[in-house]
Coordinates of C-alpha atoms in Angstrom, one line a residue:
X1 CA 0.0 0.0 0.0
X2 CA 1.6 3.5 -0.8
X3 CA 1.5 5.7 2.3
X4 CA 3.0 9.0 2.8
X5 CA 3.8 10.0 6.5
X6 CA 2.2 13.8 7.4
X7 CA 2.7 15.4 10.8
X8 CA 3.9 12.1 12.0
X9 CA 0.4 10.4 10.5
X10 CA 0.7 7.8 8.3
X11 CA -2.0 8.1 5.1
X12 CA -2.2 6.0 2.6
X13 CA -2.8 8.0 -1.3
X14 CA -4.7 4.8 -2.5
X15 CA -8.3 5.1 -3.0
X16 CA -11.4 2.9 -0.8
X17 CA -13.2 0.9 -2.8
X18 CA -15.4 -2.1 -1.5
X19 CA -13.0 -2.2 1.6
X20 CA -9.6 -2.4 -0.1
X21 CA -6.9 -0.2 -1.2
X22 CA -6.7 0.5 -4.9
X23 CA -3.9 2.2 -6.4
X24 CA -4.2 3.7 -9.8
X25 CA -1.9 4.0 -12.9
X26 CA -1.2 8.1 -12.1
X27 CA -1.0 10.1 -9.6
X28 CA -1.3 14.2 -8.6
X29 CA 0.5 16.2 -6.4
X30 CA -0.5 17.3 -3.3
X31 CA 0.6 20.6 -2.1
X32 CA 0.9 22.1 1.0
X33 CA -0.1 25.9 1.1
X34 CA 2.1 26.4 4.1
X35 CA 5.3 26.4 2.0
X36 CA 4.2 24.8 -1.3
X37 CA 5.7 21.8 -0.6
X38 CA 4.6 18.4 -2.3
X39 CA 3.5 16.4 1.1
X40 CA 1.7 13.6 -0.9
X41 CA 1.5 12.0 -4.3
X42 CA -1.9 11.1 -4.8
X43 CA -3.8 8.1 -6.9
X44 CA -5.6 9.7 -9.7
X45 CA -8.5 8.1 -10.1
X46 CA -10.7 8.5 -13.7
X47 CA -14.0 6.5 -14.6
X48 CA -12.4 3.6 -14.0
X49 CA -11.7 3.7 -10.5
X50 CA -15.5 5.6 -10.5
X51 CA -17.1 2.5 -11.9
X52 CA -15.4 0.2 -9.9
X53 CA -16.6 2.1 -6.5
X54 CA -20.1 2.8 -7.6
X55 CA -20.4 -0.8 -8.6
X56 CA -19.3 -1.9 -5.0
X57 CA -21.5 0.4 -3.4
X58 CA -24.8 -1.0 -5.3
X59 CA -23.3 -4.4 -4.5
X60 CA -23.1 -3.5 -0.7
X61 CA -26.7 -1.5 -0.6
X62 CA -29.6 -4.0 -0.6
X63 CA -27.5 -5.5 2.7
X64 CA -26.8 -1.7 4.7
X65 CA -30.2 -0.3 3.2
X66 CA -31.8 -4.0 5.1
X67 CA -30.5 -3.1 8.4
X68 CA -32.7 -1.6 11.2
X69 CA -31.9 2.3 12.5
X70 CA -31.1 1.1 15.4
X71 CA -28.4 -1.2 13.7
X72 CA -27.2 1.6 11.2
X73 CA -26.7 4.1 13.9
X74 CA -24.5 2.0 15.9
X75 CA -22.3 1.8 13.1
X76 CA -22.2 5.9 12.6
X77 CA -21.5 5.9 16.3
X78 CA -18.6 4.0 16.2
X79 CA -17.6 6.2 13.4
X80 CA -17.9 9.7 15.6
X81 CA -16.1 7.9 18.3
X82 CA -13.3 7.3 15.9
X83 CA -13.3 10.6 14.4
X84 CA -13.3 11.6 17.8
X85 CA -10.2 9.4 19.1
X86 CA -8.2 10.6 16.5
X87 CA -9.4 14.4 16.0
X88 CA -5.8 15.4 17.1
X89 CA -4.2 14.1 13.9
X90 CA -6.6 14.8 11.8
X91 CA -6.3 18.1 12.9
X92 CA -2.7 17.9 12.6
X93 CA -2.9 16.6 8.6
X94 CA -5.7 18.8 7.6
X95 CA -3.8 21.8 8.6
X96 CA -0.8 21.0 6.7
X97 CA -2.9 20.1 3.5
X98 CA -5.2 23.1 3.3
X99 CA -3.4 25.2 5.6
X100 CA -6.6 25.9 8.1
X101 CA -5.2 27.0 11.7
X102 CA -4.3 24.3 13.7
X103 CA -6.2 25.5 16.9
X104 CA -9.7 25.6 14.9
X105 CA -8.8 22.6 13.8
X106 CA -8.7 20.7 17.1
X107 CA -11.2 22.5 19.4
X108 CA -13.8 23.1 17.3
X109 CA -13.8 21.8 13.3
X110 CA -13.0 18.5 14.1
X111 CA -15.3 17.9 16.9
X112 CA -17.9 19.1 15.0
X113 CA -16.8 16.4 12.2
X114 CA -17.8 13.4 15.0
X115 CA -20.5 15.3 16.3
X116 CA -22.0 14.7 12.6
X117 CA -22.0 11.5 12.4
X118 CA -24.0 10.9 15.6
X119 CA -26.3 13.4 15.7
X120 CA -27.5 11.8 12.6
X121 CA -27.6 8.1 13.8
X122 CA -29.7 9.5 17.0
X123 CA -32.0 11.7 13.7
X124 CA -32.3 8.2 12.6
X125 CA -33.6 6.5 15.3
X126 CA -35.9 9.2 15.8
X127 CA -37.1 9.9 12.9
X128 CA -40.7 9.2 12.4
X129 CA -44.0 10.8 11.6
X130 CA -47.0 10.5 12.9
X131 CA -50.2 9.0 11.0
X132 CA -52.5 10.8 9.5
X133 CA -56.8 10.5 8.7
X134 CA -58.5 11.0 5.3
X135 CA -61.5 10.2 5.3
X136 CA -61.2 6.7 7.3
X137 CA -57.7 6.0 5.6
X138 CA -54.5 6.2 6.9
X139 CA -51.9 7.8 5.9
X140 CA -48.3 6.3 6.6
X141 CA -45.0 8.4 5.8
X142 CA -41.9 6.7 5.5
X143 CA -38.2 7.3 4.1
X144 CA -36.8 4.7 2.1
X145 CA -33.1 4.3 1.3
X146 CA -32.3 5.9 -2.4
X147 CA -29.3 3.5 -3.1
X148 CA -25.7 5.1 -4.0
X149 CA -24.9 8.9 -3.3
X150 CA -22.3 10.8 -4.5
X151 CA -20.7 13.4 -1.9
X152 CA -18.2 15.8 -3.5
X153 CA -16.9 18.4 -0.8
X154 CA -14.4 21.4 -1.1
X155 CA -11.1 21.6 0.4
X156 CA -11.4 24.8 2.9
X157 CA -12.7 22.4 5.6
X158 CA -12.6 18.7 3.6
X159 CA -13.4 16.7 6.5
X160 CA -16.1 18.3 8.3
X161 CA -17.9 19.4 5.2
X162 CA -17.7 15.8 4.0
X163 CA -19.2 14.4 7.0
X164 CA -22.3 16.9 7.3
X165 CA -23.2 15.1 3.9
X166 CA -22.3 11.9 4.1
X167 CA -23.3 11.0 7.8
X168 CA -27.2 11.4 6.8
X169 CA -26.7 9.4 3.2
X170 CA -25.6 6.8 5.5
X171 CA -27.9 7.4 7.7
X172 CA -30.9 7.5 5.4
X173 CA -29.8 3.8 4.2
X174 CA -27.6 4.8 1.0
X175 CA -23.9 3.4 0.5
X176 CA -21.8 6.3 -0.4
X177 CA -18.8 6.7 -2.9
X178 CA -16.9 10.1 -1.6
X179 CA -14.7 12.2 -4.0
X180 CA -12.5 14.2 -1.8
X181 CA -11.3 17.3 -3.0
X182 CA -7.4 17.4 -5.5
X183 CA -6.2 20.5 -3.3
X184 CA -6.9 18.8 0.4
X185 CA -7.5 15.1 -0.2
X186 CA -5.7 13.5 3.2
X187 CA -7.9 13.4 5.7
X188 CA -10.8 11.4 3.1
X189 CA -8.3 8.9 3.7
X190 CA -7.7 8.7 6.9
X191 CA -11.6 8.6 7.6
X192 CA -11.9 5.6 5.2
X193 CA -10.0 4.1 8.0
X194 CA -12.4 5.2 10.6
X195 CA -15.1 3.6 8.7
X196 CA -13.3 0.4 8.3
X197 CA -12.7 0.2 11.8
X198 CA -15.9 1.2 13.1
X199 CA -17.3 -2.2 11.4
X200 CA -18.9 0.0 8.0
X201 CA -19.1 -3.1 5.8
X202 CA -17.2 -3.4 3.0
X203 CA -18.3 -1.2 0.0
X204 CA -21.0 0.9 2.1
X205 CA -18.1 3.7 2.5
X206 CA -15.6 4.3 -0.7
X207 CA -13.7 7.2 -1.5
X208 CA -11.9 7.6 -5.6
X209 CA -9.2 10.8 -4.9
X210 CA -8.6 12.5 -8.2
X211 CA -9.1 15.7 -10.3
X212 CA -12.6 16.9 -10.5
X213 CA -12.9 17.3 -14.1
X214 CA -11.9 13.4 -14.4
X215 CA -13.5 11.3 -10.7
X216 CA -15.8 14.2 -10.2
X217 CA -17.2 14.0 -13.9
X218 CA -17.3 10.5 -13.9
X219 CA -19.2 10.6 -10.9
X220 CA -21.8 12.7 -11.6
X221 CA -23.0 11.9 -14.7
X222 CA -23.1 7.8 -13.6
X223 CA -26.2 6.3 -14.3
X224 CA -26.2 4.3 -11.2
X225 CA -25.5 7.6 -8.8
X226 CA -28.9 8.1 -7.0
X227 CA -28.2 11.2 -5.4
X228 CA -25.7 13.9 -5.4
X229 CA -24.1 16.1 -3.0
X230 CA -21.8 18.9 -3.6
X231 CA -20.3 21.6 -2.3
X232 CA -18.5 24.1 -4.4
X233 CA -18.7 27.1 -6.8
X234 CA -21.3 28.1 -8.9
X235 CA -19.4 27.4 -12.2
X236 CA -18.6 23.7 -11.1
X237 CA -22.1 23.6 -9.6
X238 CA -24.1 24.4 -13.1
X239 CA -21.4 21.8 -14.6
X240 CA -22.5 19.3 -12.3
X241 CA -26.1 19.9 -12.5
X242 CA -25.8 19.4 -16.4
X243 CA -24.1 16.1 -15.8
X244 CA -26.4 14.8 -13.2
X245 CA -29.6 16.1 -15.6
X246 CA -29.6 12.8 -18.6
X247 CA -29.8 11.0 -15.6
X248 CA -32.6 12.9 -13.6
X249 CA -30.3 12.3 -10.5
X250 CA -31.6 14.1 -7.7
X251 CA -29.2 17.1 -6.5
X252 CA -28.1 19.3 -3.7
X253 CA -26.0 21.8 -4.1
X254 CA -24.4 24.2 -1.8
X255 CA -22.6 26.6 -4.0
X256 CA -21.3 29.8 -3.3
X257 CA -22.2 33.0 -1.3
X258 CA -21.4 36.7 -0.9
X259 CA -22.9 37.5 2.2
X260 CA -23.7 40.8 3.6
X261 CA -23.0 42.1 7.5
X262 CA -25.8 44.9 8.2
X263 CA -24.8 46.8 11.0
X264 CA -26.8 49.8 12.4
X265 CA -26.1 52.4 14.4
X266 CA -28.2 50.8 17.6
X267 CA -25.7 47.9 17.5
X268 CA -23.2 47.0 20.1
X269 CA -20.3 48.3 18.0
X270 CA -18.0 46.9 19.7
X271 CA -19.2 43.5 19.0
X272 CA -20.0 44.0 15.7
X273 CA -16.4 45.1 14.8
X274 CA -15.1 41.7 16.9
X275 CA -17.6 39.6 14.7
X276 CA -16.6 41.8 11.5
X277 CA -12.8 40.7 12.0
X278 CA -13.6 37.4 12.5
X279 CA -15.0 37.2 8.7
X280 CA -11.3 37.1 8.0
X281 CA -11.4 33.4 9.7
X282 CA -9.2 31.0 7.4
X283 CA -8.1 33.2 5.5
X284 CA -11.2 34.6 4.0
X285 CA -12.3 30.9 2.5
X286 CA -15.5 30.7 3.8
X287 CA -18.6 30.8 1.9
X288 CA -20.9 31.9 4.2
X289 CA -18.3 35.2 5.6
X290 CA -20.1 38.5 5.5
X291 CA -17.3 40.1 3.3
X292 CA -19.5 43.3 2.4
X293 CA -19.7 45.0 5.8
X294 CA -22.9 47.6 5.5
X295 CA -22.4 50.2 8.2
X296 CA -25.0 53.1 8.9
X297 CA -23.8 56.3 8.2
X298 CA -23.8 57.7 12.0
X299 CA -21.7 54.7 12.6
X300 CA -19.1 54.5 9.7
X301 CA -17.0 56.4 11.3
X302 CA -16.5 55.0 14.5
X303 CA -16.6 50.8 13.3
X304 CA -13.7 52.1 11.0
X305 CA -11.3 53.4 13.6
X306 CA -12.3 50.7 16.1
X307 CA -11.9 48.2 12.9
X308 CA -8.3 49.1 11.8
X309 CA -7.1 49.6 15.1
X310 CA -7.8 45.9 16.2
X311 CA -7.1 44.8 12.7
X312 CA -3.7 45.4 13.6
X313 CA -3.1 43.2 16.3
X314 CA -3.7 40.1 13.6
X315 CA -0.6 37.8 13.3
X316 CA -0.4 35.9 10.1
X317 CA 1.4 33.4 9.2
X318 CA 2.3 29.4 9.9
X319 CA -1.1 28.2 10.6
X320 CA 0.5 25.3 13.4
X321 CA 1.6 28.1 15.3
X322 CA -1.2 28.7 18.0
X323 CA -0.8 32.6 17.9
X324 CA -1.5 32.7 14.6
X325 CA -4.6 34.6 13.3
X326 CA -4.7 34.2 9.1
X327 CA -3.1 31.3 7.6
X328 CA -2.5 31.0 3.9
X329 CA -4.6 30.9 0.8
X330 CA -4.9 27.2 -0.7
X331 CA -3.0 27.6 -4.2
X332 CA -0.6 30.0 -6.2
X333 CA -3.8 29.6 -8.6
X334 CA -6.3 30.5 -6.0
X335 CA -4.0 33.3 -4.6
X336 CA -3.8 35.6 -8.4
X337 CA -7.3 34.9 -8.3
X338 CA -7.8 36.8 -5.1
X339 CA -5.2 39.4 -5.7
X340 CA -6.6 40.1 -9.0
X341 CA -10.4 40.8 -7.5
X342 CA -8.5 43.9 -5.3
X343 CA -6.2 45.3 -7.8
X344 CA -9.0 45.4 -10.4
X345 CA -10.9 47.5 -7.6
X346 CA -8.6 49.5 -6.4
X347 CA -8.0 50.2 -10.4
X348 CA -11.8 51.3 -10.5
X349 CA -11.6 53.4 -7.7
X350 CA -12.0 51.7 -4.2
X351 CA -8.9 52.6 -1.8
X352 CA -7.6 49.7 0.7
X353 CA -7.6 51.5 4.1
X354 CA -6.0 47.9 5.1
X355 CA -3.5 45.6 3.5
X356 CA -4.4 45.5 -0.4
X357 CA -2.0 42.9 -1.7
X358 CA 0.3 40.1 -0.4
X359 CA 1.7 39.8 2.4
X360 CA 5.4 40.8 1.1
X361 CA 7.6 39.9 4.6
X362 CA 5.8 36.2 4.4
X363 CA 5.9 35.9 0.6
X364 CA 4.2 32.7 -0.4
X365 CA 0.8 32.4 0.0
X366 CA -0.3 34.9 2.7
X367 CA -2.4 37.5 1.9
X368 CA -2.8 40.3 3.8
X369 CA -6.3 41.1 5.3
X370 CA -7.8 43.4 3.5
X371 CA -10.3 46.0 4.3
X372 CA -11.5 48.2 1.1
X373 CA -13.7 51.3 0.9
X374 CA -15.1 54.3 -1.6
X375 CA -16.0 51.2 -4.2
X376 CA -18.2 51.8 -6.5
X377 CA -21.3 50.7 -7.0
X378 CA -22.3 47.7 -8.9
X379 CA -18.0 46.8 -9.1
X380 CA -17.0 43.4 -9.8
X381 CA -16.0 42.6 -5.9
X382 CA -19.2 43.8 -4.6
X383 CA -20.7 41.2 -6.7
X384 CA -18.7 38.0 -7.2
X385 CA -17.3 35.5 -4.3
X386 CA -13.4 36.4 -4.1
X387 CA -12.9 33.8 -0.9
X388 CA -9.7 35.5 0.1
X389 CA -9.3 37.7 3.7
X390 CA -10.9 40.7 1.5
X391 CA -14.2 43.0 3.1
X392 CA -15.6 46.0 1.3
X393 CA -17.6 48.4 3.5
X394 CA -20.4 50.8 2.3
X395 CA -22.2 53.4 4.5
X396 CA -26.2 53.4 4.1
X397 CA -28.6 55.7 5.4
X398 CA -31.8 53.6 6.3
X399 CA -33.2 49.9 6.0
X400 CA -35.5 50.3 2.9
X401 CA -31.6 51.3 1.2
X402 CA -29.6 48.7 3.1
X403 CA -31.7 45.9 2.1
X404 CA -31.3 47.2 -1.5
X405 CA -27.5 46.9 -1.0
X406 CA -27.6 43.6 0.9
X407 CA -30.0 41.9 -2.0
X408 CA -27.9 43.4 -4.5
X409 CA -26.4 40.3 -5.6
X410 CA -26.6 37.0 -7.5
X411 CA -26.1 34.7 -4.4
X412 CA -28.4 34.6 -1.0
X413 CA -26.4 32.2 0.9
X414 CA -26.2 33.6 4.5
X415 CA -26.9 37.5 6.2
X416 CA -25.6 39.1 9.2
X417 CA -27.6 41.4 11.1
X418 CA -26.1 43.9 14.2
X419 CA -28.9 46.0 15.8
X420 CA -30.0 47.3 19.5
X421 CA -33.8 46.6 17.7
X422 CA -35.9 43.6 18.2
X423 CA -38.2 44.8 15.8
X424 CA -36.2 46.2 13.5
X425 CA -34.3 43.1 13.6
X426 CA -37.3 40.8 12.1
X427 CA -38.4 43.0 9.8
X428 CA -35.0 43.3 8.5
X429 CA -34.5 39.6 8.0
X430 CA -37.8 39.0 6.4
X431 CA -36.6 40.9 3.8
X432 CA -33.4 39.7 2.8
X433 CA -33.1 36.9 0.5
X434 CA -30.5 34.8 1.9
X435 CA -30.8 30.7 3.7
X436 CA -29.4 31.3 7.3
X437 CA -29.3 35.1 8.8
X438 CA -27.7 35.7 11.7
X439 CA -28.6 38.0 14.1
X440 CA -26.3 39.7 17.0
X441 CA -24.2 36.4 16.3
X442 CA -22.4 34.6 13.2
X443 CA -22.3 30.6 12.8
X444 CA -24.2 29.5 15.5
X445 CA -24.9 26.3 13.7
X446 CA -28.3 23.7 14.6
X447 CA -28.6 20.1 13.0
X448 CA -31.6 20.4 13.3
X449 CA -32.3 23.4 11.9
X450 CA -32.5 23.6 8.1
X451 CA -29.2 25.0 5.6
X452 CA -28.9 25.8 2.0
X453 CA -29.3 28.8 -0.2
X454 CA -31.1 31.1 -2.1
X455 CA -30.5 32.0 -6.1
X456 CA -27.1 31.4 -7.1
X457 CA -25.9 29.7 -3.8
X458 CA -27.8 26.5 -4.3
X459 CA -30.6 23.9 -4.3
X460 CA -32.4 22.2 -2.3
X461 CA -32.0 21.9 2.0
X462 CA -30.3 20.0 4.5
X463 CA -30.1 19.8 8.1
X464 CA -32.0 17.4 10.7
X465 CA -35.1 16.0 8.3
X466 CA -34.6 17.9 5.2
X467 CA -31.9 15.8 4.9
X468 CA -33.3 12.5 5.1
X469 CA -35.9 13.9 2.1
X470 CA -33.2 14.1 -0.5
X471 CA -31.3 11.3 0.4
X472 CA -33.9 8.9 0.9
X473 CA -37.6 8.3 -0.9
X474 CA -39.9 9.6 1.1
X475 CA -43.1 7.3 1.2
X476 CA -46.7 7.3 1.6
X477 CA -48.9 4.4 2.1
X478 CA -53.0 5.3 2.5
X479 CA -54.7 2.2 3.8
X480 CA -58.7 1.9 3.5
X481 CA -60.4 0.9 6.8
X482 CA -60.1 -2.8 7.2
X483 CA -63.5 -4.6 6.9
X484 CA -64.3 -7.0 9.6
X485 CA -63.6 -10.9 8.2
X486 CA -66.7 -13.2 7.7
X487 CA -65.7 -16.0 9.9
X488 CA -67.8 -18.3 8.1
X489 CA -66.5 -17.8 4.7
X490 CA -64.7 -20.5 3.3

């Protein structure tokens, strides 16, 4: 088996397929944002290795889909308490492949990873509801298991964001083939292991590493895919949506976002400005971060001074040092990408009252945390998802024009909302076209409670029982009344 050793973890680069390791015939690099270092070369799966683990999960369904919730959710226990036994390096390899900061990583992503997989297995147990009367008959819902789903998850937080999908696929009864993403694949790995040890059977959990236009194409357009999960961009999002289409392969999609931070002049400022800087958490790559900070005119002032002079008390750099603030971006790729969105609006007119370009005493792949005002209207980064440690602020004047400004956009992922006003407060987020909106608070995150987005930033819901209507069939039998047996019919 072909390992590489990262943080002192051993990982094996094979894929999982129907409980083995399976090399492949090529391989990719695996970079480390840290200091662009190759820490791993990677199998490179294709259709191949795709048809080979789709073809062990439909194998391994009728078995995992015949088990009782009681049965499944044992299993997805074990798998949380693995997850949880070994959080510490996962941590540990998921920092050095994606550069996240090690301290998130252990006391709250990775927790959050296990506490995934058994929330769902006690949703599963649970899960139920109740009869219903029409007319005499009854009405009996049920959720069957769909058969194979396809999770495909981004690499700003692999792991976790894997597991919020694929612990209620298993849940609902599906086997599951996972394509990790090319620029953070480790940790997949690792929780292949997990699985395996946990007693998953063989072929209910797989994983094909490889490049999305090659695994992840493969995957989604396969005929015998019965549901789809990804998390991603827009662009890839539409692509995948075409390929899943021939097939009418059920989807969800959680794409990306551009979020808005409405802060009025009621709000505890001083809070708002604490949450505001944390929007620069890893590194900017988040999709639900409120990067276009919305500040009413009787308050500009203040938030800015308050803003810049806490701003400079962030330390950036190596994300395994524990006083470190802002890690790197992901890629060199992903890094022009960024620093092009703030020099083409700094070109058009907006002036960067904070950072505004790399990092230059780092070099590499830090970018400096960047605060711009005076853009204009309708400009380029007002509108599209940079994912980079960049904010634009704007001054409004009232809520009928702040709404304007905060629903000024393609996406409608998530809101932020900082007022003294109760009231104002509700009628506020009634209007704004976004999934989740937060309120005095940022990513206070329920299971239960339902998460996707609006326009551009995705189909469909998950979260407690949305989930288990997409990745099961949700069924319902209507009984007539029984009529009483003749006893003396023969």
């Amino acid at each position: 088996m072909d390992t590489t050793i990262v943080e002192d973890v051993e990982v094996s680069t094979e894929h999982w397929i129907g409980g083995e390791r399976v090399a492949s015939g090529e391989t990719f690099a695996d970079v480390s944002p840290i200091d662009e270092t190759t820490i791993a070369n990677v199998a490179r799966g294709g259709a191949h290795e795709v048809d080979a683990a789709v073809a062990a999960a439909h194998e391994a369904f009728p078995n995992w889909a015949a088990l009782s919730p009681k049965d499944r959710a044992a299993v997805l226990h074990a798998v949380g308490e693995g997850i949880e036994k070994r959080a510490l390096e996962l941590a540990a390899v998921e920092t050095r492949d994606n550069g996240s900061l090690l301290r998130s990583m252990q006391r709250s992503v990775m927790p959050r990873a296990g506490h995934n997989f058994h929330f769902f297995a006690d949703e599963l147990v649970a899960l139920a509801h109740e009869d219903f009367d029409t007319r005499g008959h009854t009405n009996h819902v049920s959720w069957d298991p769909a058969g194979v789903a396809a999770v495909i998850t981004p690499w700003n937080a692999p792991l976790m964001l894997g597991t919020w999908r694929l612990a209620p696929a298993l849940a609902a009864g599906n086997t599951v083939v996972f394509k990790p993403p090319e620029w953070a694949p480790l940790t997949a790995s690792l929780l292949a292991d997990i699985t395996h040890e946990a007693g998953m059977p063989d072929g209910v959990f797989n994983v094909v590493q490889g490049i999305g236009e090659e695994a992840g194409a493969a995957l989604t357009a396969h005929p015998d895919v019965d549901r789809i999960a990804f998390t991603g961009s827009v662009d890839t999002g539409k692509l995948v949506a075409a390929a899943a289409a021939p097939n009418l392969t059920p989807l969800s999609l959680e794409l990306g976002g551009k979020s808005p931070f409405l802060i009025f002049a009621d709000a505890d400022l001083d809070a708002a400005v604490a949450q505001a800087l944390g929007q620069y958490d890893n590194a900017g790559q988040v999709c639900l971060a409120g990067t276009r900070l919305l500040v009413e005119d009787a308050a500009i002032d203040a938030f800015v001074e308050r803003f810049l002079e806490r701003a400079g008390a962030l330390r950036q750099g190596d994300p395994r040092d524990e006083t470190i603030d802002l890690g790197p971006l992901i890629t060199r790729e992903h890094f022009e990408r960024v620093d092009g969105f703030v020099q083409r609006a700094k070109a058009a007119g907006a002036r960067a009252v904070l950072g505004g370009g790399p990092n230059d005493e780092l070099g590499g792949l830090y970018y400096s945390p960047t605060l711009l005002t005076d853009v204009p209207g309708g400009t380029e980064i007002l509108r599209r998802e940079v994912f980079g440690p960049v904010l634009t602020i704007q001054p409004f004047a009232g809520e009928d024009e702040v709404v304007r400004m905060a629903n000024d956009t393609d996406y409608g992922l998530a809101a932020i909302v900082y007022t003294g006003d109760p009231e104002r407060a509700r009628r506020v987020s009634e209007r704004l076209v976004a999934g989740t909106v937060w309120v005095n608070c940022f990513f206070v995150r329920d299971l239960r409670a339902p998460f996707g987005g609006a326009r551009d930033s995705g189909i469909g819901r998950e979260g407690g029982q949305w989930s288990f209507d997409f990745y099961a069939d949700v069924k319902n039998v209507c009984t007539a009344p029984w009529q009483p047996q003749d006893a003396t019919a023969s």
